[in-house]
Amino acid sequence: MVQANAASGMAVHDDCKLKFQELKAKRSYRFIVFKIEQQQVVIDKIGEPTETYEDFQACLPADECRYAVFDFDFTTAENCQKSKIYFIAWSPEISRVRMKMVYASSKDRFKRELDGIQVELQATDPSEMSLDIVKGRAL
């Protein structure tokens, strides 16, 4: 079953929400990468809990937009183990203009479907979503 997105004509496949709930509640996955295909948001890749931030970055295409969620573990200054769920809008400079427009216009609506996002990052280049930036936004 697919729900239509009235705002941009974009639909979100049910799997997207189900897998996100599993990431959030059960920590079944480290990350989920989503793509827009035939007017709907679908899952592109799922990262196992053992995968790293580097593994995640490696699966973002250099020339195509993607949405992603990443479950980031970190330690606070008080030495507490915590985690935050990041929503990342990946829109590389060299991707097609039309693609960037479609992803930009559908982002907020899609993000609202994923209840539990704590931090949002937008990146057009890998340096804008480096591990240091992610860590900085966590604290």
CSV table of C-alpha atoms in Angstrom, one decimal:
chain,number,residue,atom,x,y,z
A,1,MET,CA,0.0,0.0,0.0
A,2,VAL,CA,1.3,3.4,-0.9
A,3,GLN,CA,0.1,6.8,0.5
A,4,ALA,CA,0.0,9.7,-1.9
A,5,ASN,CA,1.6,12.9,-0.9
A,6,ALA,CA,-0.8,15.7,-1.8
A,7,ALA,CA,1.8,18.4,-1.5
A,8,SER,CA,4.2,17.2,-4.3
A,9,GLY,CA,2.4,14.2,-5.8
A,10,MET,CA,5.0,12.1,-4.1
A,11,ALA,CA,4.0,8.8,-2.4
A,12,VAL,CA,5.8,7.1,0.5
A,13,HIS,CA,6.0,3.3,0.3
A,14,ASP,CA,4.8,1.7,3.6
A,15,ASP,CA,8.1,-0.2,3.9
A,16,CYS,CA,9.9,3.1,4.5
A,17,LYS,CA,7.9,3.8,7.7
A,18,LEU,CA,8.0,0.2,8.8
A,19,LYS,CA,11.8,-0.1,8.5
A,20,PHE,CA,12.2,3.3,10.2
A,21,GLN,CA,10.1,2.1,13.2
A,22,GLU,CA,12.4,-1.0,13.4
A,23,LEU,CA,15.5,1.2,13.4
A,24,LYS,CA,14.0,3.5,16.0
A,25,ALA,CA,12.4,1.0,18.4
A,26,LYS,CA,14.5,-2.1,18.0
A,27,ARG,CA,17.7,-0.6,16.6
A,28,SER,CA,17.6,-3.4,13.9
A,29,TYR,CA,19.5,-1.2,11.4
A,30,ARG,CA,22.3,1.4,11.6
A,31,PHE,CA,21.0,3.3,8.6
A,32,ILE,CA,18.4,3.4,5.8
A,33,VAL,CA,18.9,5.1,2.5
A,34,PHE,CA,15.8,6.1,0.5
A,35,LYS,CA,15.4,7.2,-3.1
A,36,ILE,CA,12.5,8.5,-5.2
A,37,GLU,CA,11.5,6.2,-7.9
A,38,GLN,CA,8.4,6.4,-10.1
A,39,GLN,CA,6.9,9.2,-8.0
A,40,GLN,CA,7.3,7.4,-4.7
A,41,VAL,CA,9.9,7.2,-1.9
A,42,VAL,CA,11.3,3.7,-1.6
A,43,ILE,CA,14.2,2.0,0.3
A,44,ASP,CA,17.5,2.0,-1.6
A,45,LYS,CA,19.8,0.4,1.0
A,46,ILE,CA,19.7,-0.8,4.6
A,47,GLY,CA,22.7,-0.9,6.8
A,48,GLU,CA,23.2,-3.6,9.4
A,49,PRO,CA,23.7,-2.6,13.1
A,50,THR,CA,27.5,-3.4,12.7
A,51,GLU,CA,28.0,-1.0,9.8
A,52,THR,CA,29.8,2.3,10.4
A,53,TYR,CA,29.3,5.9,9.4
A,54,GLU,CA,31.9,5.4,6.7
A,55,ASP,CA,29.9,2.4,5.3
A,56,PHE,CA,26.9,4.7,5.2
A,57,GLN,CA,28.7,7.5,3.4
A,58,ALA,CA,30.0,5.0,0.9
A,59,CYS,CA,26.5,4.0,-0.3
A,60,LEU,CA,25.4,7.6,-1.2
A,61,PRO,CA,25.8,8.0,-4.9
A,62,ALA,CA,28.1,10.9,-6.0
A,63,ASP,CA,25.7,12.2,-8.6
A,64,GLU,CA,22.2,11.4,-7.3
A,65,CYS,CA,20.1,12.7,-4.5
A,66,ARG,CA,19.0,10.5,-1.6
A,67,TYR,CA,17.3,10.8,1.8
A,68,ALA,CA,18.7,8.8,4.7
A,69,VAL,CA,18.3,8.1,8.4
A,70,PHE,CA,21.3,7.2,10.5
A,71,ASP,CA,21.3,6.0,14.1
A,72,PHE,CA,24.3,7.7,15.6
A,73,ASP,CA,25.9,6.5,18.8
A,74,PHE,CA,28.0,8.9,20.8
A,75,THR,CA,29.4,9.5,24.3
A,76,THR,CA,28.6,12.8,26.1
A,77,ALA,CA,31.1,14.9,28.1
A,78,GLU,CA,29.6,13.2,31.2
A,79,ASN,CA,30.6,9.8,29.7
A,80,CYS,CA,27.0,8.8,29.0
A,81,GLN,CA,26.2,6.5,26.0
A,82,LYS,CA,23.5,8.1,23.8
A,83,SER,CA,22.2,7.9,20.3
A,84,LYS,CA,20.4,10.2,18.0
A,85,ILE,CA,18.5,9.6,14.8
A,86,TYR,CA,19.7,11.8,12.0
A,87,PHE,CA,17.7,12.7,8.8
A,88,ILE,CA,20.1,13.5,6.0
A,89,ALA,CA,19.1,15.1,2.8
A,90,TRP,CA,21.8,14.3,0.3
A,91,SER,CA,21.8,16.5,-2.8
A,92,PRO,CA,25.2,16.5,-4.6
A,93,GLU,CA,26.1,19.6,-6.6
A,94,ILE,CA,26.5,17.5,-9.8
A,95,SER,CA,23.1,15.8,-9.6
A,96,ARG,CA,20.5,16.9,-12.2
A,97,VAL,CA,18.6,20.1,-11.4
A,98,ARG,CA,15.2,18.4,-11.9
A,99,MET,CA,16.2,15.7,-9.4
A,100,LYS,CA,17.3,18.3,-6.8
A,101,MET,CA,14.0,20.1,-7.2
A,102,VAL,CA,11.9,16.9,-6.7
A,103,TYR,CA,13.9,15.9,-3.6
A,104,ALA,CA,13.8,19.4,-2.1
A,105,SER,CA,10.0,19.8,-2.7
A,106,SER,CA,9.2,16.3,-1.1
A,107,LYS,CA,11.7,16.4,1.8
A,108,ASP,CA,9.5,18.0,4.6
A,109,ARG,CA,6.5,15.8,3.8
A,110,PHE,CA,8.6,12.7,3.8
A,111,LYS,CA,10.4,13.7,7.0
A,112,ARG,CA,7.1,14.1,8.7
A,113,GLU,CA,6.2,10.5,7.9
A,114,LEU,CA,9.2,9.4,10.0
A,115,ASP,CA,8.3,10.2,13.6
A,116,GLY,CA,11.4,10.4,15.8
A,117,ILE,CA,14.0,12.3,13.8
A,118,GLN,CA,16.2,14.3,16.2
A,119,VAL,CA,18.7,16.0,13.9
A,120,GLU,CA,18.5,17.1,10.3
A,121,LEU,CA,21.5,17.6,8.0
A,122,GLN,CA,21.6,18.8,4.5
A,123,ALA,CA,24.6,18.1,2.4
A,124,THR,CA,25.7,18.8,-1.2
A,125,ASP,CA,29.2,17.4,-0.7
A,126,PRO,CA,30.7,14.8,1.6
A,127,SER,CA,32.5,17.4,3.7
A,128,GLU,CA,29.1,18.9,4.8
A,129,MET,CA,28.3,15.6,6.5
A,130,SER,CA,31.6,14.6,7.9
A,131,LEU,CA,31.8,12.6,11.1
A,132,ASP,CA,33.0,15.7,12.9
A,133,ILE,CA,29.9,17.6,11.9
A,134,VAL,CA,27.6,14.8,12.9
A,135,LYS,CA,29.3,14.5,16.3
A,136,GLY,CA,29.1,18.3,16.7
A,137,ARG,CA,25.4,18.3,16.0
A,138,ALA,CA,24.8,15.4,18.5
A,139,LEU,CA,26.1,17.2,21.6
